Amino acid sequence: MKFAILFGGASYEHEISIVSAIALKRVLKSPSTFIFLDADGNFFLIKPENMRSDHFSSGAYKKDEKITPVQGGFERRGLLGSKRVDGTDTVVNLVHGAQGEDGTVAALMEFYDIPCIGPSKEASVISYDKWFTKLYAKGLGIETVEYSLLRIDDEREIPFDYPVIVKPLRLGSSIGVSVVRGKEDLDFALDVAFEFDDKVIIEPFMEGIKEYNVAGCRTSSGWQIGTIEAPVKKEFLDFDQKYLDFSRTDAVAAAQIPKELEKRLIEEFKKIYGDIFEGALVRCDFFEREGEILLNEINPIPGSMANYLFDDFASLLEELAASLPKKRNIRPNYAYINRVQSAKGPKTGSSR
């Protein structure tokens, strides 16, 4: 199967999306089509040999062919008419951050009836906004870290003892995130976070806590759960670490954890995935504290699609593509209007 890898976008995570797409190119068995979405909303068809980071940073991509989304795929337009671009009938949404994870791409693909591996509009809304994620988890009976929501015009008071961690509400890749160890550093951390969003989440910073990443999806053959990873890191993954993390393609060693904990993590993942994330491959990051499991975040489009957590990622992607939910095709038949017009009787008067 040939996939159309959609990446880029107008986001603070634009560069990370490029890195993810380059990593995915190395992983997929079959040739793929690469579609770059620039910051101005233009789509470019990128030749596989041009899938290098400097091709985008230099602006060389602007010489590539522009394409346009249409019903069921993408097409190139020229003086002699339009022609469908081969290999664009199933898109993989790899646009990290805004546009890709906020539901914009999902809505566009749905509007044009283009099958797309990635979070739906509803799933995007829940996972992109950290506050909504916590509310969603609470509704499922899943614990999360305590938090305080702070708006840009609110008084800068927090209900927790230090240290705390400050996060922009709708941003990933640790951009704008700070660990604050004393009141004297709070204003600066908030100023940084408010550069990226007008709302922030503040949480107690829990040192020495264990973290586990669980990735997977549900296909027509059942649940597909990857290797559970226990990431080795500093106090938190900063942007540079996340940048490198998104380029990974090598398989990771499974976390050495008791079977009971593994079972509980997978159960929590399945609850979160539910029906709402159908058609997406997601990664959930959990904390474990003295036997208590806490959801940290939902990654609806994990870096390089978390390929390194699966033994045969290419086959998994093909299976997921074959299991995408079918869109209900609604065709108006104008029966109501015709009935009303019929009840009114024939039109009278002359026409000119």
GROMACS .gro file of C-alpha atoms in nm:
model
  352
    1MET     CA    1   0.000   0.000   0.000
    2LYS     CA    2   0.120   0.349  -0.084
    3PHE     CA    3   0.061   0.618   0.178
    4ALA     CA    4   0.055   0.995   0.145
    5ILE     CA    5   0.255   1.132   0.439
    6LEU     CA    6   0.123   1.480   0.522
    7PHE     CA    7   0.362   1.690   0.732
    8GLY     CA    8   0.465   2.049   0.811
    9GLY     CA    9   0.189   2.294   0.899
   10ALA     CA   10   0.170   2.636   1.065
   11SER     CA   11   0.280   2.528   1.410
   12TYR     CA   12   0.557   2.577   1.665
   13GLU     CA   13   0.621   2.206   1.604
   14HIS     CA   14   0.669   2.249   1.228
   15GLU     CA   15   1.033   2.136   1.232
   16ILE     CA   16   0.955   1.832   1.445
   17SER     CA   17   0.693   1.730   1.189
   18ILE     CA   18   0.960   1.740   0.918
   19VAL     CA   19   1.191   1.522   1.129
   20SER     CA   20   0.907   1.273   1.189
   21ALA     CA   21   0.832   1.247   0.816
   22ILE     CA   22   1.198   1.186   0.731
   23ALA     CA   23   1.211   0.911   0.996
   24LEU     CA   24   0.895   0.750   0.860
   25LYS     CA   25   1.043   0.744   0.510
   26ARG     CA   26   1.317   0.515   0.643
   27VAL     CA   27   1.068   0.281   0.811
   28LEU     CA   28   0.797   0.219   0.551
   29LYS     CA   29   0.851  -0.077   0.320
   30SER     CA   30   0.661   0.049   0.018
   31PRO     CA   31   0.723   0.379  -0.164
   32SER     CA   32   0.523   0.668  -0.023
   33THR     CA   33   0.403   1.006  -0.141
   34PHE     CA   34   0.518   1.304   0.067
   35ILE     CA   35   0.299   1.613   0.094
   36PHE     CA   36   0.441   1.919   0.266
   37LEU     CA   37   0.200   2.173   0.412
   38ASP     CA   38   0.375   2.508   0.443
   39ALA     CA   39   0.295   2.786   0.689
   40ASP     CA   40   0.079   2.963   0.429
   41GLY     CA   41  -0.150   2.665   0.371
   42ASN     CA   42   0.005   2.550   0.042
   43PHE     CA   43   0.050   2.179  -0.033
   44PHE     CA   44   0.369   2.067  -0.212
   45LEU     CA   45   0.444   1.726  -0.360
   46ILE     CA   46   0.794   1.641  -0.238
   47LYS     CA   47   1.010   1.393  -0.427
   48PRO     CA   48   1.146   1.117  -0.199
   49GLU     CA   49   1.505   1.220  -0.277
   50ASN     CA   50   1.425   1.570  -0.148
   51MET     CA   51   1.316   1.445   0.193
   52ARG     CA   52   1.602   1.619   0.373
   53SER     CA   53   1.572   1.881   0.646
   54ASP     CA   54   1.772   2.142   0.451
   55HIS     CA   55   1.531   2.114   0.157
   56PHE     CA   56   1.270   2.280   0.379
   57SER     CA   57   1.486   2.513   0.588
   58SER     CA   58   1.639   2.662   0.271
   59GLY     CA   59   1.299   2.718   0.107
   60ALA     CA   60   1.394   2.489  -0.182
   61TYR     CA   61   1.058   2.313  -0.144
   62LYS     CA   62   0.893   2.617  -0.309
   63LYS     CA   63   1.024   2.488  -0.643
   64ASP     CA   64   0.836   2.161  -0.594
   65GLU     CA   65   0.498   2.099  -0.750
   66LYS     CA   66   0.194   2.251  -0.580
   67ILE     CA   67  -0.105   2.024  -0.539
   68THR     CA   68  -0.460   2.077  -0.416
   69PRO     CA   69  -0.696   1.864  -0.205
   70VAL     CA   70  -1.003   1.749  -0.396
   71GLN     CA   71  -1.276   1.492  -0.340
   72GLY     CA   72  -1.105   1.163  -0.258
   73GLY     CA   73  -0.742   1.277  -0.284
   74PHE     CA   74  -0.512   1.545  -0.427
   75GLU     CA   75  -0.460   1.673  -0.779
   76ARG     CA   76  -0.211   1.879  -0.975
   77ARG     CA   77  -0.346   2.166  -1.182
   78GLY     CA   78  -0.194   2.301  -1.500
   79LEU     CA   79  -0.274   2.488  -1.819
   80LEU     CA   80  -0.406   2.172  -1.980
   81GLY     CA   81  -0.632   2.080  -1.689
   82SER     CA   82  -0.612   1.880  -1.369
   83LYS     CA   83  -0.473   1.535  -1.298
   84ARG     CA   84  -0.507   1.318  -0.988
   85VAL     CA   85  -0.185   1.262  -0.791
   86ASP     CA   86  -0.122   0.889  -0.754
   87GLY     CA   87  -0.083   0.749  -0.405
   88THR     CA   88  -0.284   1.014  -0.222
   89ASP     CA   89  -0.597   0.813  -0.152
   90THR     CA   90  -0.489   0.732   0.208
   91VAL     CA   91  -0.323   1.010   0.407
   92VAL     CA   92  -0.113   0.971   0.721
   93ASN     CA   93  -0.152   1.286   0.930
   94LEU     CA   94   0.197   1.364   1.059
   95VAL     CA   95   0.139   1.736   1.122
   96HIS     CA   96   0.239   1.785   1.485
   97GLY     CA   97   0.088   2.064   1.693
   98ALA     CA   98  -0.160   2.319   1.560
   99GLN     CA   99  -0.349   2.223   1.243
  100GLY     CA  100  -0.250   1.857   1.268
  101GLU     CA  101  -0.351   1.786   1.626
  102ASP     CA  102  -0.618   2.052   1.682
  103GLY     CA  103  -0.862   1.897   1.434
  104THR     CA  104  -0.795   2.120   1.132
  105VAL     CA  105  -0.641   1.847   0.915
  106ALA     CA  106  -0.900   1.594   1.031
  107ALA     CA  107  -1.180   1.830   0.928
  108LEU     CA  108  -1.017   1.896   0.590
  109MET     CA  109  -0.973   1.527   0.516
  110GLU     CA  110  -1.330   1.454   0.622
  111PHE     CA  111  -1.463   1.739   0.407
  112TYR     CA  112  -1.286   1.604   0.099
  113ASP     CA  113  -1.365   1.242   0.190
  114ILE     CA  114  -0.997   1.145   0.197
  115PRO     CA  115  -0.925   0.840   0.418
  116CYS     CA  116  -0.682   0.952   0.686
  117ILE     CA  117  -0.484   0.775   0.956
  118GLY     CA  118  -0.489   1.014   1.248
  119PRO     CA  119  -0.712   1.156   1.519
  120SER     CA  120  -1.066   1.259   1.431
  121LYS     CA  121  -1.193   1.612   1.497
  122GLU     CA  122  -1.336   1.505   1.831
  123ALA     CA  123  -1.026   1.310   1.937
  124SER     CA  124  -0.806   1.605   1.840
  125VAL     CA  125  -1.003   1.847   2.058
  126ILE     CA  126  -0.976   1.615   2.359
  127SER     CA  127  -0.605   1.543   2.329
  128TYR     CA  128  -0.473   1.879   2.205
  129ASP     CA  129  -0.605   2.078   2.501
  130LYS     CA  130  -0.446   1.956   2.826
  131TRP     CA  131  -0.745   2.071   3.031
  132PHE     CA  132  -0.990   1.882   2.809
  133THR     CA  133  -0.764   1.576   2.838
  134LYS     CA  134  -0.793   1.586   3.216
  135LEU     CA  135  -1.170   1.627   3.202
  136TYR     CA  136  -1.197   1.338   2.954
  137ALA     CA  137  -0.981   1.114   3.174
  138LYS     CA  138  -1.185   1.204   3.482
  139GLY     CA  139  -1.502   1.103   3.301
  140LEU     CA  140  -1.344   0.762   3.235
  141GLY     CA  141  -1.238   0.720   3.597
  142ILE     CA  142  -0.868   0.761   3.512
  143GLU     CA  143  -0.651   0.960   3.750
  144THR     CA  144  -0.436   1.251   3.630
  145VAL     CA  145  -0.183   1.477   3.801
  146GLU     CA  146  -0.336   1.756   4.010
  147TYR     CA  147  -0.348   2.083   3.821
  148SER     CA  148  -0.441   2.447   3.821
  149LEU     CA  149  -0.561   2.628   3.507
  150LEU     CA  150  -0.428   2.984   3.479
  151ARG     CA  151  -0.536   3.240   3.219
  152ILE     CA  152  -0.314   3.522   3.104
  153ASP     CA  153  -0.512   3.788   3.294
  154ASP     CA  154  -0.552   3.587   3.616
  155GLU     CA  155  -0.371   3.663   3.941
  156ARG     CA  156  -0.045   3.471   3.943
  157GLU     CA  157  -0.119   3.259   4.247
  158ILE     CA  158  -0.079   2.881   4.256
  159PRO     CA  159  -0.227   2.632   4.504
  160PHE     CA  160   0.078   2.404   4.518
  161ASP     CA  161   0.408   2.394   4.700
  162TYR     CA  162   0.721   2.422   4.488
  163PRO     CA  163   0.856   2.275   4.268
  164VAL     CA  164   0.587   2.300   4.001
  165ILE     CA  165   0.584   2.252   3.625
  166VAL     CA  166   0.432   2.515   3.396
  167LYS     CA  167   0.297   2.410   3.054
  168PRO     CA  168   0.121   2.601   2.774
  169LEU     CA  169  -0.228   2.454   2.745
  170ARG     CA  170  -0.220   2.368   2.373
  171LEU     CA  171   0.136   2.284   2.279
  172GLY     CA  172   0.360   1.978   2.276
  173SER     CA  173   0.727   1.885   2.243
  174SER     CA  174   0.804   2.059   2.576
  175ILE     CA  175   0.797   2.399   2.405
  176GLY     CA  176   0.738   2.671   2.666
  177VAL     CA  177   0.755   2.420   2.953
  178SER     CA  178   0.948   2.509   3.269
  179VAL     CA  179   1.017   2.350   3.606
  180VAL     CA  180   0.983   2.620   3.874
  181ARG     CA  181   1.159   2.555   4.205
  182GLY     CA  182   1.073   2.880   4.382
  183LYS     CA  183   0.834   3.177   4.371
  184GLU     CA  184   1.111   3.402   4.241
  185ASP     CA  185   1.115   3.204   3.915
  186LEU     CA  186   0.739   3.177   3.863
  187ASP     CA  187   0.682   3.503   3.675
  188PHE     CA  188   0.953   3.428   3.421
  189ALA     CA  189   0.820   3.075   3.360
  190LEU     CA  190   0.467   3.210   3.313
  191ASP     CA  191   0.589   3.483   3.078
  192VAL     CA  192   0.757   3.216   2.865
  193ALA     CA  193   0.449   2.992   2.859
  194PHE     CA  194   0.215   3.282   2.779
  195GLU     CA  195   0.426   3.359   2.472
  196PHE     CA  196   0.275   3.044   2.322
  197ASP     CA  197  -0.078   3.033   2.465
  198ASP     CA  198  -0.316   3.249   2.666
  199LYS     CA  199  -0.381   2.964   2.910
  200VAL     CA  200  -0.138   2.744   3.102
  201ILE     CA  201  -0.159   2.433   3.316
  202ILE     CA  202   0.039   2.426   3.641
  203GLU     CA  203   0.107   2.092   3.810
  204PRO     CA  204   0.311   1.978   4.110
  205PHE     CA  205   0.646   1.856   3.980
  206MET     CA  206   0.686   1.499   4.102
  207GLU     CA  207   1.051   1.401   4.121
  208GLY     CA  208   1.161   1.041   4.101
  209ILE     CA  209   0.833   0.926   3.952
  210LYS     CA  210   0.828   0.638   3.702
  211GLU     CA  211   0.701   0.703   3.350
  212TYR     CA  212   0.570   0.455   3.095
  213ASN     CA  213   0.468   0.507   2.733
  214VAL     CA  214   0.199   0.288   2.578
  215ALA     CA  215   0.120   0.313   2.206
  216GLY     CA  216  -0.131   0.131   1.996
  217CYS     CA  217  -0.454   0.125   1.800
  218ARG     CA  218  -0.754  -0.094   1.732
  219THR     CA  219  -0.791  -0.255   1.391
  220SER     CA  220  -1.043  -0.496   1.244
  221SER     CA  221  -0.839  -0.783   1.392
  222GLY     CA  222  -0.837  -0.639   1.743
  223TRP     CA  223  -0.604  -0.441   1.967
  224GLN     CA  224  -0.248  -0.373   1.850
  225ILE     CA  225  -0.034  -0.264   2.145
  226GLY     CA  226   0.333  -0.179   2.108
  227THR     CA  227   0.623  -0.239   2.342
  228ILE     CA  228   0.574  -0.056   2.672
  229GLU     CA  229   0.861   0.187   2.709
  230ALA     CA  230   1.013   0.333   3.025
  231PRO     CA  231   1.190   0.641   2.885
  232VAL     CA  232   1.527   0.728   3.036
  233LYS     CA  233   1.551   1.103   3.073
  234LYS     CA  234   1.645   1.407   3.272
  235GLU     CA  235   1.391   1.577   3.503
  236PHE     CA  236   1.172   1.628   3.194
  237LEU     CA  237   1.221   1.598   2.820
  238ASP     CA  238   1.319   1.940   2.685
  239PHE     CA  239   1.274   2.049   2.323
  240ASP     CA  240   1.617   1.921   2.211
  241GLN     CA  241   1.548   1.576   2.356
  242LYS     CA  242   1.202   1.568   2.198
  243TYR     CA  243   1.352   1.674   1.863
  244LEU     CA  244   1.589   1.377   1.872
  245ASP     CA  245   1.314   1.150   2.003
  246PHE     CA  246   1.096   1.227   1.701
  247SER     CA  247   1.365   1.100   1.465
  248ARG     CA  248   1.387   0.755   1.622
  249THR     CA  249   1.351   0.440   1.415
  250ASP     CA  250   1.538   0.181   1.625
  251ALA     CA  251   1.333  -0.060   1.834
  252VAL     CA  252   1.337  -0.004   2.210
  253ALA     CA  253   1.374  -0.253   2.491
  254ALA     CA  254   1.056  -0.338   2.678
  255ALA     CA  255   1.018  -0.187   3.023
  256GLN     CA  256   1.105  -0.435   3.297
  257ILE     CA  257   0.782  -0.418   3.494
  258PRO     CA  258   0.556  -0.668   3.671
  259LYS     CA  259   0.290  -0.835   3.457
  260GLU     CA  260   0.017  -0.686   3.674
  261LEU     CA  261   0.141  -0.330   3.610
  262GLU     CA  262   0.169  -0.402   3.237
  263LYS     CA  263  -0.189  -0.528   3.235
  264ARG     CA  264  -0.316  -0.219   3.419
  265LEU     CA  265  -0.134   0.019   3.184
  266ILE     CA  266  -0.283  -0.152   2.879
  267GLU     CA  267  -0.631  -0.147   3.034
  268GLU     CA  268  -0.603   0.228   3.098
  269PHE     CA  269  -0.480   0.282   2.741
  270LYS     CA  270  -0.777   0.091   2.597
  271LYS     CA  271  -1.021   0.297   2.805
  272ILE     CA  272  -0.870   0.619   2.674
  273TYR     CA  273  -0.862   0.501   2.312
  274GLY     CA  274  -1.223   0.381   2.325
  275ASP     CA  275  -1.419   0.459   2.009
  276ILE     CA  276  -1.318   0.824   1.986
  277PHE     CA  277  -0.959   0.754   1.872
  278GLU     CA  278  -1.068   0.499   1.611
  279GLY     CA  279  -0.850   0.530   1.300
  280ALA     CA  280  -0.553   0.678   1.486
  281LEU     CA  281  -0.232   0.535   1.626
  282VAL     CA  282  -0.182   0.712   1.958
  283ARG     CA  283   0.061   0.706   2.247
  284CYS     CA  284  -0.040   0.763   2.608
  285ASP     CA  285   0.221   0.865   2.863
  286PHE     CA  286   0.155   0.747   3.217
  287PHE     CA  287   0.313   0.812   3.555
  288GLU     CA  288   0.329   0.544   3.823
  289ARG     CA  289   0.349   0.654   4.186
  290GLU     CA  290   0.344   0.399   4.465
  291GLY     CA  291   0.114   0.171   4.268
  292GLU     CA  292  -0.111   0.453   4.145
  293ILE     CA  293  -0.133   0.508   3.768
  294LEU     CA  294  -0.177   0.865   3.646
  295LEU     CA  295  -0.232   0.978   3.287
  296ASN     CA  296   0.020   1.246   3.194
  297GLU     CA  297  -0.080   1.315   2.834
  298ILE     CA  298  -0.229   1.173   2.516
  299ASN     CA  299  -0.016   1.203   2.202
  300PRO     CA  300  -0.265   1.174   1.914
  301ILE     CA  301   0.020   1.194   1.659
  302PRO     CA  302   0.329   1.060   1.837
  303GLY     CA  303   0.673   1.144   1.703
  304SER     CA  304   0.755   0.937   1.392
  305MET     CA  305   0.426   0.756   1.472
  306ALA     CA  306   0.598   0.568   1.760
  307ASN     CA  307   0.725   0.324   1.497
  308TYR     CA  308   1.008   0.214   1.728
  309LEU     CA  309   0.754   0.051   1.966
  310PHE     CA  310   0.629  -0.201   1.707
  311ASP     CA  311   0.797  -0.508   1.557
  312ASP     CA  312   0.643  -0.464   1.211
  313PHE     CA  313   0.528  -0.104   1.191
  314ALA     CA  314   0.476  -0.097   0.813
  315SER     CA  315   0.234  -0.392   0.826
  316LEU     CA  316   0.054  -0.236   1.122
  317LEU     CA  317   0.001   0.087   0.928
  318GLU     CA  318  -0.144  -0.109   0.635
  319GLU     CA  319  -0.379  -0.294   0.868
  320LEU     CA  320  -0.489   0.032   1.030
  321ALA     CA  321  -0.553   0.185   0.687
  322ALA     CA  322  -0.774  -0.110   0.596
  323SER     CA  323  -0.967  -0.062   0.922
  324LEU     CA  324  -1.043   0.309   0.896
  325PRO     CA  325  -1.399   0.400   0.994
  326LYS     CA  326  -1.634   0.444   0.700
  327LYS     CA  327  -1.790   0.784   0.652
  328ARG     CA  328  -2.168   0.793   0.630
  329ASN     CA  329  -2.251   0.918   0.283
  330ILE     CA  330  -2.542   1.162   0.315
  331ARG     CA  331  -2.709   1.257  -0.012
  332PRO     CA  332  -2.994   1.512  -0.002
  333ASN     CA  333  -3.298   1.407  -0.205
  334TYR     CA  334  -3.494   1.732  -0.157
  335ALA     CA  335  -3.807   1.530  -0.068
  336TYR     CA  336  -3.923   1.785   0.191
  337ILE     CA  337  -3.881   2.084  -0.042
  338ASN     CA  338  -4.052   1.897  -0.326
  339ARG     CA  339  -4.339   1.802  -0.096
  340VAL     CA  340  -4.386   2.163   0.017
  341GLN     CA  341  -4.374   2.289  -0.340
  342SER     CA  342  -4.624   2.024  -0.447
  343ALA     CA  343  -4.862   2.126  -0.167
  344LYS     CA  344  -4.844   2.487  -0.282
  345GLY     CA  345  -4.958   2.387  -0.628
  346PRO     CA  346  -4.825   2.504  -0.963
  347LYS     CA  347  -4.676   2.850  -0.992
  348THR     CA  348  -4.900   3.116  -1.145
  349GLY     CA  349  -4.817   3.424  -1.341
  350SER     CA  350  -4.617   3.482  -1.651
  351SER     CA  351  -4.243   3.456  -1.674
  352ARG     CA  352  -4.024   3.670  -1.886
   0.00000   0.00000   0.00000
